[in-house]
Amino acid sequence: MLYGIVNICWIPLTGFISFLIILSAINKSVGVRKAYVSLLLRIFEYGRVSIESASNENSRIPEKKKDTDENLRLEPIKGEDSNEVSSGAGLITRDAVLLPQAQEITNDKPNLTEKEEINFDLENCLDYVKSGVEAIIEDDVTSRFQAEELKSWNMLTRTNRRYEFISWKITLIWMVGFAIRYFILMPLRVLVCFIGVVWLTACTAAVGNLKDGNEKREIVNKVLGHCFGVLSSAISAVITYHNEDNRPSSGICVANHTSPIDVLVLMCDTTYSLIGQRHGGFLGVLQRALARASPHIWFERGEAKDRHTVAERLRQHVSDPNNPPILIFPEGTCINNTSVMQFKKGSFEVGGVIYPVAIKYDPRFGDAFWNSSKYSMMQYLYMMMTSWAIVCDVWYLPPMYRQDGESAIDFANRVKGVIAKQGGLVDLVWDGQLKRMKPKKEWKEIQQVEFANRLKSD
């Protein structure tokens, strides 16, 4: 009897996996994922309306008591603009008092030992006190390393505000959704992911034995597109590519960085070479598989600190027109899909063409941001496979070149600004590595010099 049950289950599973592989091989879609996403949007909208109605009913109180509470309440309310916080006492706006000077840090040490007459008044430091209070309420940096806030609940308890029990209808929808995600979608996604990784390893091993040339590159493009198409099914990815005429074919491609899934999202459309540190575990398996099929730049932790060595290997790769474009995330860390932070200048010093790419995820279906300081890779994959789906847009932007007399820092900031504008992201000058380390000493010295000059002028 058990043997018969296994046979009954194995046949549809085999057919399902074969169907996914065939669709990925011919690069076709039957529209199931888009229909699934459209259904989810209708469910989310129904949930939003139901929650608002239930909240309004629960919050009805006598008008007199309400007026009294409003007079006593001093609770700050966050506006739509994350850079403003309003309260009953007035409006706090950020004047960017403590911002690094767009990476323009020189080696000249400020001379603070000169004996000059300085007149100090208490009001001179009020701007800095104000900035400190704003940072305590909500600063521009640490909020970029936390999950993006949603305007309405998406039926996931990880974004829960205790809405699942606000009404019996919402409770029923949440319970059905929980059962679907954990007992149907997740097992299927884990199976598809396992088969996809095995399939990627086998295919790259096969094409890795081919002779280098244009034919091999064409085969690799098709094989990798097919393999990553299968892997995208493991997270129910719905990806929309815009401006495909600007798709990079060589040179350097730079993009904002939200998640390790960024690579999968872009590799589903075309082949890239990757640059980064060697990893172990799950990422290491993928790195070794990719290295067999196409040229990539993997370096050890010690080499990563040697900028000249990495830059030279990058320059050698770009100089060969037969190599695929190399994909770089200049932020150097994952940011939470709301902003773009400081671009490291290394990839902009190499020379040649830069292809900017903007990636924007829809957080209603699942938060793609990887908080590496809080979750391990396996925990992150678990969260992705228990989300509703991963929905994102990719914009290929026109190629950009470094202008005459333009520094690498200015070029990096110009490219970053273009990506932020297209993706609807906040353009920040802060270094994303601040989530792991303290501010640089040079930034503090700049603010000290600015404050000293202000006292002298007064």
GROMACS .gro file of C-alpha atoms in nm:
model
  458
    1MET     CA    1   0.000   0.000   0.000
    2LEU     CA    2   0.281   0.239   0.092
    3TYR     CA    3   0.453   0.159  -0.237
    4GLY     CA    4   0.134   0.245  -0.424
    5ILE     CA    5   0.099   0.580  -0.243
    6VAL     CA    6   0.461   0.669  -0.328
    7ASN     CA    7   0.397   0.586  -0.695
    8ILE     CA    8   0.083   0.798  -0.698
    9CYS     CA    9   0.270   1.100  -0.553
   10TRP     CA   10   0.585   1.050  -0.759
   11ILE     CA   11   0.414   1.063  -1.097
   12PRO     CA   12   0.265   1.416  -1.064
   13LEU     CA   13   0.581   1.549  -0.899
   14THR     CA   14   0.795   1.415  -1.183
   15GLY     CA   15   0.559   1.568  -1.436
   16PHE     CA   16   0.563   1.902  -1.253
   17ILE     CA   17   0.945   1.922  -1.239
   18SER     CA   18   0.977   1.814  -1.603
   19PHE     CA   19   0.725   2.080  -1.702
   20LEU     CA   20   0.929   2.350  -1.522
   21ILE     CA   21   1.254   2.237  -1.686
   22ILE     CA   22   1.097   2.235  -2.034
   23LEU     CA   23   0.949   2.584  -1.987
   24SER     CA   24   1.286   2.715  -1.868
   25ALA     CA   25   1.466   2.548  -2.157
   26ILE     CA   26   1.246   2.717  -2.420
   27ASN     CA   27   1.227   3.043  -2.218
   28LYS     CA   28   0.848   3.045  -2.212
   29SER     CA   29   0.590   3.127  -1.947
   30VAL     CA   30   0.229   3.014  -1.928
   31GLY     CA   31   0.131   3.308  -1.705
   32VAL     CA   32   0.060   3.105  -1.391
   33ARG     CA   33   0.287   3.315  -1.167
   34LYS     CA   34   0.141   3.645  -1.291
   35ALA     CA   35  -0.212   3.517  -1.234
   36TYR     CA   36  -0.106   3.404  -0.886
   37VAL     CA   37   0.036   3.751  -0.809
   38SER     CA   38  -0.282   3.920  -0.937
   39LEU     CA   39  -0.490   3.699  -0.707
   40LEU     CA   40  -0.268   3.789  -0.413
   41LEU     CA   41  -0.315   4.160  -0.485
   42ARG     CA   42  -0.692   4.121  -0.468
   43ILE     CA   43  -0.661   3.930  -0.139
   44PHE     CA   44  -0.430   4.198   0.007
   45GLU     CA   45  -0.672   4.472  -0.094
   46TYR     CA   46  -0.963   4.287   0.064
   47GLY     CA   47  -0.755   4.242   0.379
   48ARG     CA   48  -0.662   4.611   0.386
   49VAL     CA   49  -1.025   4.720   0.361
   50SER     CA   50  -1.134   4.466   0.625
   51ILE     CA   51  -0.858   4.572   0.867
   52GLU     CA   52  -0.940   4.940   0.825
   53SER     CA   53  -1.310   4.874   0.883
   54ALA     CA   54  -1.243   4.664   1.193
   55SER     CA   55  -0.994   4.920   1.326
   56ASN     CA   56  -1.244   5.203   1.281
   57GLU     CA   57  -1.510   5.009   1.470
   58ASN     CA   58  -1.272   4.927   1.756
   59SER     CA   59  -1.145   5.283   1.783
   60ARG     CA   60  -1.482   5.458   1.815
   61ILE     CA   61  -1.485   5.648   2.143
   62PRO     CA   62  -1.686   5.942   2.278
   63GLU     CA   63  -1.592   6.265   2.106
   64LYS     CA   64  -1.514   6.440   2.431
   65LYS     CA   65  -1.272   6.169   2.546
   66LYS     CA   66  -1.108   6.172   2.205
   67ASP     CA   67  -1.049   6.545   2.222
   68THR     CA   68  -0.898   6.509   2.569
   69ASP     CA   69  -0.664   6.234   2.453
   70GLU     CA   70  -0.551   6.438   2.154
   71ASN     CA   71  -0.465   6.730   2.378
   72LEU     CA   72  -0.255   6.510   2.603
   73ARG     CA   73  -0.093   6.295   2.335
   74LEU     CA   74   0.265   6.380   2.238
   75GLU     CA   75   0.336   6.061   2.045
   76PRO     CA   76   0.537   6.132   1.728
   77ILE     CA   77   0.384   6.027   1.397
   78LYS     CA   78   0.599   5.923   1.107
   79GLY     CA   79   0.505   6.083   0.776
   80GLU     CA   80   0.537   5.936   0.429
   81ASP     CA   81   0.878   6.098   0.394
   82SER     CA   82   1.121   5.897   0.605
   83ASN     CA   83   1.332   6.210   0.653
   84GLU     CA   84   1.063   6.394   0.850
   85VAL     CA   85   0.911   6.322   1.188
   86SER     CA   86   0.615   6.528   1.304
   87SER     CA   87   0.470   6.563   1.652
   88GLY     CA   88   0.227   6.780   1.835
   89ALA     CA   89   0.506   7.022   1.918
   90GLY     CA   90   0.607   7.094   1.558
   91LEU     CA   91   0.811   6.956   1.271
   92ILE     CA   92   1.166   6.825   1.276
   93THR     CA   93   1.347   6.843   0.943
   94ARG     CA   94   1.692   6.707   0.871
   95ASP     CA   95   1.941   6.967   0.747
   96ALA     CA   96   2.213   6.707   0.690
   97VAL     CA   97   2.443   6.868   0.948
   98LEU     CA   98   2.652   6.555   0.993
   99LEU     CA   99   2.706   6.423   0.642
  100PRO     CA  100   3.033   6.306   0.484
  101GLN     CA  101   3.149   6.531   0.203
  102ALA     CA  102   3.053   6.296  -0.082
  103GLN     CA  103   3.354   6.074  -0.012
  104GLU     CA  104   3.598   6.361  -0.076
  105ILE     CA  105   3.829   6.277   0.214
  106THR     CA  106   4.183   6.413   0.188
  107ASN     CA  107   4.494   6.311   0.371
  108ASP     CA  108   4.562   6.662   0.492
  109LYS     CA  109   4.512   6.668   0.866
  110PRO     CA  110   4.329   6.973   0.996
  111ASN     CA  111   4.533   7.199   1.217
  112LEU     CA  112   4.332   7.237   1.536
  113THR     CA  113   4.622   7.348   1.753
  114GLU     CA  114   4.648   7.706   1.626
  115LYS     CA  115   4.585   7.954   1.902
  116GLU     CA  116   4.301   8.171   1.779
  117GLU     CA  117   4.042   8.354   1.975
  118ILE     CA  118   3.713   8.159   1.977
  119ASN     CA  119   3.392   8.298   2.113
  120PHE     CA  120   3.159   8.025   2.228
  121ASP     CA  121   2.787   8.068   2.281
  122LEU     CA  122   2.547   7.790   2.372
  123GLU     CA  123   2.343   7.853   2.059
  124ASN     CA  124   2.643   7.753   1.844
  125CYS     CA  125   2.599   7.386   1.927
  126LEU     CA  126   2.221   7.371   1.902
  127ASP     CA  127   2.235   7.243   1.541
  128TYR     CA  128   2.442   6.948   1.659
  129VAL     CA  129   2.212   6.883   1.952
  130LYS     CA  130   1.919   6.889   1.711
  131SER     CA  131   2.094   6.640   1.481
  132GLY     CA  132   2.163   6.412   1.776
  133VAL     CA  133   1.798   6.416   1.881
  134GLU     CA  134   1.691   6.339   1.523
  135ALA     CA  135   1.934   6.047   1.510
  136ILE     CA  136   1.788   5.908   1.833
  137ILE     CA  137   1.435   5.929   1.688
  138GLU     CA  138   1.529   5.783   1.349
  139ASP     CA  139   1.862   5.813   1.169
  140ASP     CA  140   1.921   5.775   0.797
  141VAL     CA  141   2.162   5.482   0.827
  142THR     CA  142   2.046   5.208   1.066
  143SER     CA  143   1.690   5.220   0.930
  144ARG     CA  144   1.831   5.104   0.593
  145PHE     CA  145   1.943   4.775   0.750
  146GLN     CA  146   1.600   4.674   0.877
  147ALA     CA  147   1.301   4.525   0.698
  148GLU     CA  148   1.107   4.774   0.488
  149GLU     CA  149   0.782   4.891   0.648
  150LEU     CA  150   0.462   4.806   0.460
  151LYS     CA  151   0.166   5.038   0.417
  152SER     CA  152  -0.075   4.745   0.457
  153TRP     CA  153  -0.046   4.392   0.597
  154ASN     CA  154   0.050   4.115   0.353
  155MET     CA  155  -0.084   3.822   0.559
  156LEU     CA  156   0.264   3.723   0.683
  157THR     CA  157   0.322   3.694   1.059
  158ARG     CA  158   0.682   3.821   1.015
  159THR     CA  159   0.526   4.159   0.927
  160ASN     CA  160   0.248   4.107   1.180
  161ARG     CA  161   0.086   4.382   1.379
  162ARG     CA  162  -0.158   4.137   1.542
  163TYR     CA  163  -0.395   4.175   1.251
  164GLU     CA  164  -0.457   3.803   1.200
  165PHE     CA  165  -0.721   3.798   1.475
  166ILE     CA  166  -0.886   4.131   1.405
  167SER     CA  167  -1.186   3.959   1.243
  168TRP     CA  168  -1.290   3.602   1.170
  169LYS     CA  169  -1.263   3.657   0.792
  170ILE     CA  170  -0.903   3.777   0.817
  171THR     CA  171  -0.825   3.489   1.053
  172LEU     CA  172  -0.962   3.239   0.801
  173ILE     CA  173  -0.766   3.391   0.512
  174TRP     CA  174  -0.447   3.397   0.720
  175MET     CA  175  -0.487   3.031   0.826
  176VAL     CA  176  -0.550   2.913   0.469
  177GLY     CA  177  -0.252   3.116   0.346
  178PHE     CA  178  -0.031   2.973   0.620
  179ALA     CA  179  -0.126   2.618   0.523
  180ILE     CA  180  -0.062   2.686   0.153
  181ARG     CA  181   0.277   2.849   0.210
  182TYR     CA  182   0.417   2.599   0.461
  183PHE     CA  183   0.260   2.270   0.355
  184ILE     CA  184   0.233   2.309  -0.023
  185LEU     CA  185   0.457   2.585  -0.157
  186MET     CA  186   0.758   2.537   0.070
  187PRO     CA  187   0.805   2.160   0.010
  188LEU     CA  188   0.769   2.211  -0.365
  189ARG     CA  189   1.011   2.504  -0.363
  190VAL     CA  190   1.271   2.311  -0.163
  191LEU     CA  191   1.244   2.023  -0.410
  192VAL     CA  192   1.273   2.257  -0.711
  193CYS     CA  193   1.571   2.435  -0.552
  194PHE     CA  194   1.752   2.106  -0.489
  195ILE     CA  195   1.690   1.984  -0.843
  196GLY     CA  196   1.787   2.326  -0.981
  197VAL     CA  197   2.124   2.326  -0.801
  198VAL     CA  198   2.197   1.968  -0.913
  199TRP     CA  199   2.093   2.057  -1.267
  200LEU     CA  200   2.312   2.371  -1.264
  201THR     CA  201   2.610   2.171  -1.138
  202ALA     CA  202   2.566   1.903  -1.405
  203CYS     CA  203   2.512   2.148  -1.692
  204THR     CA  204   2.806   2.372  -1.605
  205ALA     CA  205   3.031   2.068  -1.572
  206ALA     CA  206   2.927   1.958  -1.921
  207VAL     CA  207   2.973   2.294  -2.097
  208GLY     CA  208   3.295   2.358  -1.905
  209ASN     CA  209   3.468   2.095  -2.120
  210LEU     CA  210   3.390   2.279  -2.444
  211LYS     CA  211   3.657   2.473  -2.630
  212ASP     CA  212   3.664   2.846  -2.557
  213GLY     CA  213   3.515   3.067  -2.826
  214ASN     CA  214   3.197   3.236  -2.943
  215GLU     CA  215   3.010   2.907  -2.975
  216LYS     CA  216   3.086   2.815  -2.614
  217ARG     CA  217   2.971   3.157  -2.497
  218GLU     CA  218   2.638   3.120  -2.681
  219ILE     CA  219   2.586   2.774  -2.533
  220VAL     CA  220   2.677   2.896  -2.185
  221ASN     CA  221   2.429   3.185  -2.218
  222LYS     CA  222   2.147   2.947  -2.303
  223VAL     CA  223   2.242   2.688  -2.040
  224LEU     CA  224   2.278   2.938  -1.755
  225GLY     CA  225   1.958   3.117  -1.852
  226HIS     CA  226   1.781   2.782  -1.848
  227CYS     CA  227   1.930   2.676  -1.511
  228PHE     CA  228   1.858   3.007  -1.338
  229GLY     CA  229   1.508   2.997  -1.480
  230VAL     CA  230   1.454   2.671  -1.293
  231LEU     CA  231   1.601   2.819  -0.974
  232SER     CA  232   1.373   3.124  -1.002
  233SER     CA  233   1.078   2.886  -0.978
  234ALA     CA  234   1.196   2.793  -0.628
  235ILE     CA  235   1.095   3.140  -0.505
  236SER     CA  236   0.805   3.197  -0.747
  237ALA     CA  237   0.995   3.488  -0.900
  238VAL     CA  238   0.803   3.729  -1.123
  239ILE     CA  239   1.059   3.954  -1.292
  240THR     CA  240   0.984   4.239  -1.533
  241TYR     CA  241   1.273   4.371  -1.743
  242HIS     CA  242   1.259   4.724  -1.883
  243ASN     CA  243   1.464   4.895  -2.157
  244GLU     CA  244   1.617   4.570  -2.279
  245ASP     CA  245   1.797   4.756  -2.559
  246ASN     CA  246   2.039   4.877  -2.289
  247ARG     CA  247   2.117   4.525  -2.170
  248PRO     CA  248   2.497   4.501  -2.119
  249SER     CA  249   2.701   4.278  -2.348
  250SER     CA  250   3.050   4.361  -2.218
  251GLY     CA  251   3.228   4.596  -1.981
  252ILE     CA  252   3.112   4.656  -1.625
  253CYS     CA  253   2.754   4.633  -1.502
  254VAL     CA  254   2.678   4.799  -1.166
  255ALA     CA  255   2.353   4.762  -0.971
  256ASN     CA  256   2.208   4.843  -0.631
  257HIS     CA  257   2.227   4.553  -0.388
  258THR     CA  258   1.936   4.423  -0.182
  259SER     CA  259   1.985   4.048  -0.169
  260PRO     CA  260   2.189   3.752  -0.299
  261ILE     CA  261   1.881   3.695  -0.517
  262ASP     CA  262   1.994   3.999  -0.721
  263VAL     CA  263   2.233   3.771  -0.907
  264LEU     CA  264   1.960   3.519  -0.985
  265VAL     CA  265   1.727   3.797  -1.103
  266LEU     CA  266   1.983   3.933  -1.350
  267MET     CA  267   2.121   3.596  -1.462
  268CYS     CA  268   1.773   3.485  -1.569
  269ASP     CA  269   1.799   3.740  -1.850
  270THR     CA  270   2.164   3.728  -1.958
  271THR     CA  271   2.500   3.587  -1.847
  272TYR     CA  272   2.737   3.783  -1.625
  273SER     CA  273   3.077   3.723  -1.479
  274LEU     CA  274   3.084   3.773  -1.103
  275ILE     CA  275   3.345   3.914  -0.869
  276GLY     CA  276   3.357   3.849  -0.499
  277GLN     CA  277   3.504   3.663  -0.207
  278ARG     CA  278   3.513   3.285  -0.203
  279HIS     CA  279   3.246   3.132   0.018
  280GLY     CA  280   3.177   2.794   0.163
  281GLY     CA  281   2.846   2.614   0.206
  282PHE     CA  282   2.557   2.674  -0.033
  283LEU     CA  283   2.711   2.982  -0.196
  284GLY     CA  284   3.038   2.796  -0.243
  285VAL     CA  285   2.861   2.521  -0.438
  286LEU     CA  286   2.713   2.778  -0.674
  287GLN     CA  287   3.046   2.960  -0.713
  288ARG     CA  288   3.232   2.644  -0.810
  289ALA     CA  289   2.957   2.544  -1.053
  290LEU     CA  290   2.960   2.883  -1.226
  291ALA     CA  291   3.340   2.891  -1.246
  292ARG     CA  292   3.338   2.576  -1.460
  293ALA     CA  293   3.129   2.740  -1.733
  294SER     CA  294   3.240   3.104  -1.753
  295PRO     CA  295   3.517   3.333  -1.624
  296HIS     CA  296   3.464   3.477  -1.277
  297ILE     CA  297   3.688   3.656  -1.030
  298TRP     CA  298   3.689   3.488  -0.689
  299PHE     CA  299   3.944   3.599  -0.432
  300GLU     CA  300   4.036   3.499  -0.079
  301ARG     CA  301   3.965   3.718   0.223
  302GLY     CA  302   4.327   3.840   0.236
  303GLU     CA  303   4.328   3.938  -0.132
  304ALA     CA  304   4.010   4.140  -0.088
  305LYS     CA  305   4.206   4.393   0.116
  306ASP     CA  306   4.458   4.437  -0.167
  307ARG     CA  307   4.273   4.683  -0.389
  308HIS     CA  308   4.546   4.691  -0.651
  309THR     CA  309   4.536   4.314  -0.705
  310VAL     CA  310   4.158   4.309  -0.740
  311ALA     CA  311   4.160   4.615  -0.970
  312GLU     CA  312   4.421   4.456  -1.195
  313ARG     CA  313   4.223   4.132  -1.231
  314LEU     CA  314   3.913   4.337  -1.304
  315ARG     CA  315   4.099   4.540  -1.568
  316GLN     CA  316   4.224   4.221  -1.736
  317HIS     CA  317   3.872   4.081  -1.752
  318VAL     CA  318   3.722   4.396  -1.902
  319SER     CA  319   3.998   4.426  -2.162
  320ASP     CA  320   3.893   4.096  -2.325
  321PRO     CA  321   3.588   4.161  -2.550
  322ASN     CA  322   3.501   3.791  -2.549
  323ASN     CA  323   3.431   3.792  -2.176
  324PRO     CA  324   3.073   3.852  -2.059
  325PRO     CA  325   2.999   4.174  -1.868
  326ILE     CA  326   3.110   4.161  -1.508
  327LEU     CA  327   2.843   4.228  -1.246
  328ILE     CA  328   2.944   4.445  -0.949
  329PHE     CA  329   2.748   4.572  -0.649
  330PRO     CA  330   2.949   4.881  -0.550
  331GLU     CA  331   2.767   4.928  -0.218
  332GLY     CA  332   2.947   4.621  -0.087
  333THR     CA  333   2.654   4.516   0.133
  334CYS     CA  334   2.279   4.460   0.118
  335ILE     CA  335   2.048   4.761   0.165
  336ASN     CA  336   1.678   4.724   0.242
  337ASN     CA  337   1.519   4.811  -0.095
  338THR     CA  338   1.446   5.172   0.007
  339SER     CA  339   1.770   5.350  -0.077
  340VAL     CA  340   2.110   5.342  -0.246
  341MET     CA  341   2.416   5.403  -0.029
  342GLN     CA  342   2.775   5.498  -0.105
  343PHE     CA  343   2.930   5.336  -0.414
  344LYS     CA  344   3.291   5.226  -0.370
  345LYS     CA  345   3.507   5.393  -0.634
  346GLY     CA  346   3.718   5.088  -0.729
  347SER     CA  347   3.506   4.968  -1.024
  348PHE     CA  348   3.487   5.324  -1.160
  349GLU     CA  349   3.866   5.361  -1.178
  350VAL     CA  350   3.912   5.076  -1.424
  351GLY     CA  351   3.793   5.275  -1.723
  352GLY     CA  352   3.561   5.185  -2.007
  353VAL     CA  353   3.186   5.173  -2.021
  354ILE     CA  354   2.960   5.136  -1.717
  355TYR     CA  355   2.613   4.983  -1.755
  356PRO     CA  356   2.387   5.093  -1.465
  357VAL     CA  357   2.102   4.863  -1.359
  358ALA     CA  358   1.828   4.950  -1.110
  359ILE     CA  359   1.653   4.669  -0.917
  360LYS     CA  360   1.337   4.730  -0.715
  361TYR     CA  361   1.146   4.457  -0.528
  362ASP     CA  362   0.779   4.467  -0.437
  363PRO     CA  363   0.779   4.404  -0.059
  364ARG     CA  364   0.409   4.318  -0.048
  365PHE     CA  365   0.478   3.961  -0.160
  366GLY     CA  366   0.797   3.901   0.036
  367ASP     CA  367   1.087   4.104   0.171
  368ALA     CA  368   1.392   4.017  -0.040
  369PHE     CA  369   1.633   4.211   0.183
  370TRP     CA  370   1.899   3.996   0.351
  371ASN     CA  371   1.999   4.123   0.694
  372SER     CA  372   2.321   3.923   0.712
  373SER     CA  373   2.394   4.042   1.066
  374LYS     CA  374   2.066   3.888   1.187
  375TYR     CA  375   1.997   3.588   0.962
  376SER     CA  376   2.220   3.316   0.823
  377MET     CA  377   2.198   3.213   0.460
  378MET     CA  378   1.985   2.909   0.542
  379GLN     CA  379   1.747   3.118   0.755
  380TYR     CA  380   1.720   3.367   0.471
  381LEU     CA  381   1.641   3.095   0.217
  382TYR     CA  382   1.378   2.959   0.454
  383MET     CA  383   1.213   3.302   0.469
  384MET     CA  384   1.222   3.336   0.090
  385MET     CA  385   1.063   2.996   0.035
  386THR     CA  386   0.785   3.068   0.282
  387SER     CA  387   0.704   3.407   0.131
  388TRP     CA  388   0.421   3.450  -0.117
  389ALA     CA  389   0.652   3.527  -0.409
  390ILE     CA  390   0.945   3.745  -0.511
  391VAL     CA  391   0.828   4.018  -0.746
  392CYS     CA  392   1.069   4.276  -0.886
  393ASP     CA  393   1.139   4.520  -1.169
  394VAL     CA  394   1.474   4.558  -1.344
  395TRP     CA  395   1.564   4.867  -1.544
  396TYR     CA  396   1.857   4.860  -1.786
  397LEU     CA  397   1.985   5.217  -1.807
  398PRO     CA  398   2.186   5.376  -2.092
  399PRO     CA  399   2.563   5.314  -2.075
  400MET     CA  400   2.766   5.583  -1.898
  401TYR     CA  401   3.123   5.698  -1.947
  402ARG     CA  402   3.363   5.885  -1.726
  403GLN     CA  403   3.390   6.246  -1.839
  404ASP     CA  404   3.714   6.438  -1.892
  405GLY     CA  405   3.845   6.567  -1.562
  406GLU     CA  406   3.584   6.373  -1.364
  407SER     CA  407   3.716   6.186  -1.062
  408ALA     CA  408   3.622   5.825  -0.996
  409ILE     CA  409   3.430   5.939  -0.687
  410ASP     CA  410   3.222   6.191  -0.884
  411PHE     CA  411   3.158   5.933  -1.156
  412ALA     CA  412   3.043   5.679  -0.896
  413ASN     CA  413   2.807   5.933  -0.741
  414ARG     CA  414   2.666   6.026  -1.081
  415VAL     CA  415   2.592   5.662  -1.165
  416LYS     CA  416   2.443   5.608  -0.817
  417GLY     CA  417   2.213   5.905  -0.865
  418VAL     CA  418   2.081   5.769  -1.196
  419ILE     CA  419   2.009   5.428  -1.040
  420ALA     CA  420   1.835   5.583  -0.739
  421LYS     CA  421   1.615   5.805  -0.956
  422GLN     CA  422   1.503   5.521  -1.184
  423GLY     CA  423   1.433   5.279  -0.900
  424GLY     CA  424   1.252   5.534  -0.683
  425LEU     CA  425   1.517   5.491  -0.413
  426VAL     CA  426   1.662   5.742  -0.166
  427ASP     CA  427   2.012   5.855  -0.267
  428LEU     CA  428   2.233   5.852   0.046
  429VAL     CA  429   2.601   5.943   0.080
  430TRP     CA  430   2.665   5.716   0.379
  431ASP     CA  431   2.886   5.407   0.358
  432GLY     CA  432   2.684   5.086   0.387
  433GLN     CA  433   2.963   4.930   0.594
  434LEU     CA  434   2.846   5.147   0.885
  435LYS     CA  435   2.622   4.858   0.986
  436ARG     CA  436   2.938   4.665   1.077
  437MET     CA  437   3.183   4.935   1.185
  438LYS     CA  438   3.204   5.281   1.340
  439PRO     CA  439   3.218   5.603   1.133
  440LYS     CA  440   3.558   5.686   0.986
  441LYS     CA  441   3.785   5.915   1.182
  442GLU     CA  442   3.810   6.150   0.882
  443TRP     CA  443   3.434   6.215   0.888
  444LYS     CA  444   3.452   6.316   1.253
  445GLU     CA  445   3.745   6.548   1.185
  446ILE     CA  446   3.556   6.722   0.904
  447GLN     CA  447   3.270   6.802   1.142
  448GLN     CA  448   3.516   6.922   1.407
  449VAL     CA  449   3.680   7.160   1.158
  450GLU     CA  450   3.340   7.285   1.041
  451PHE     CA  451   3.230   7.354   1.399
  452ALA     CA  452   3.562   7.530   1.479
  453ASN     CA  453   3.530   7.751   1.171
  454ARG     CA  454   3.178   7.843   1.272
  455LEU     CA  455   3.298   7.954   1.616
  456LYS     CA  456   3.577   8.159   1.459
  457SER     CA  457   3.339   8.336   1.219
  458ASP     CA  458   3.107   8.421   1.506
   0.00000   0.00000   0.00000
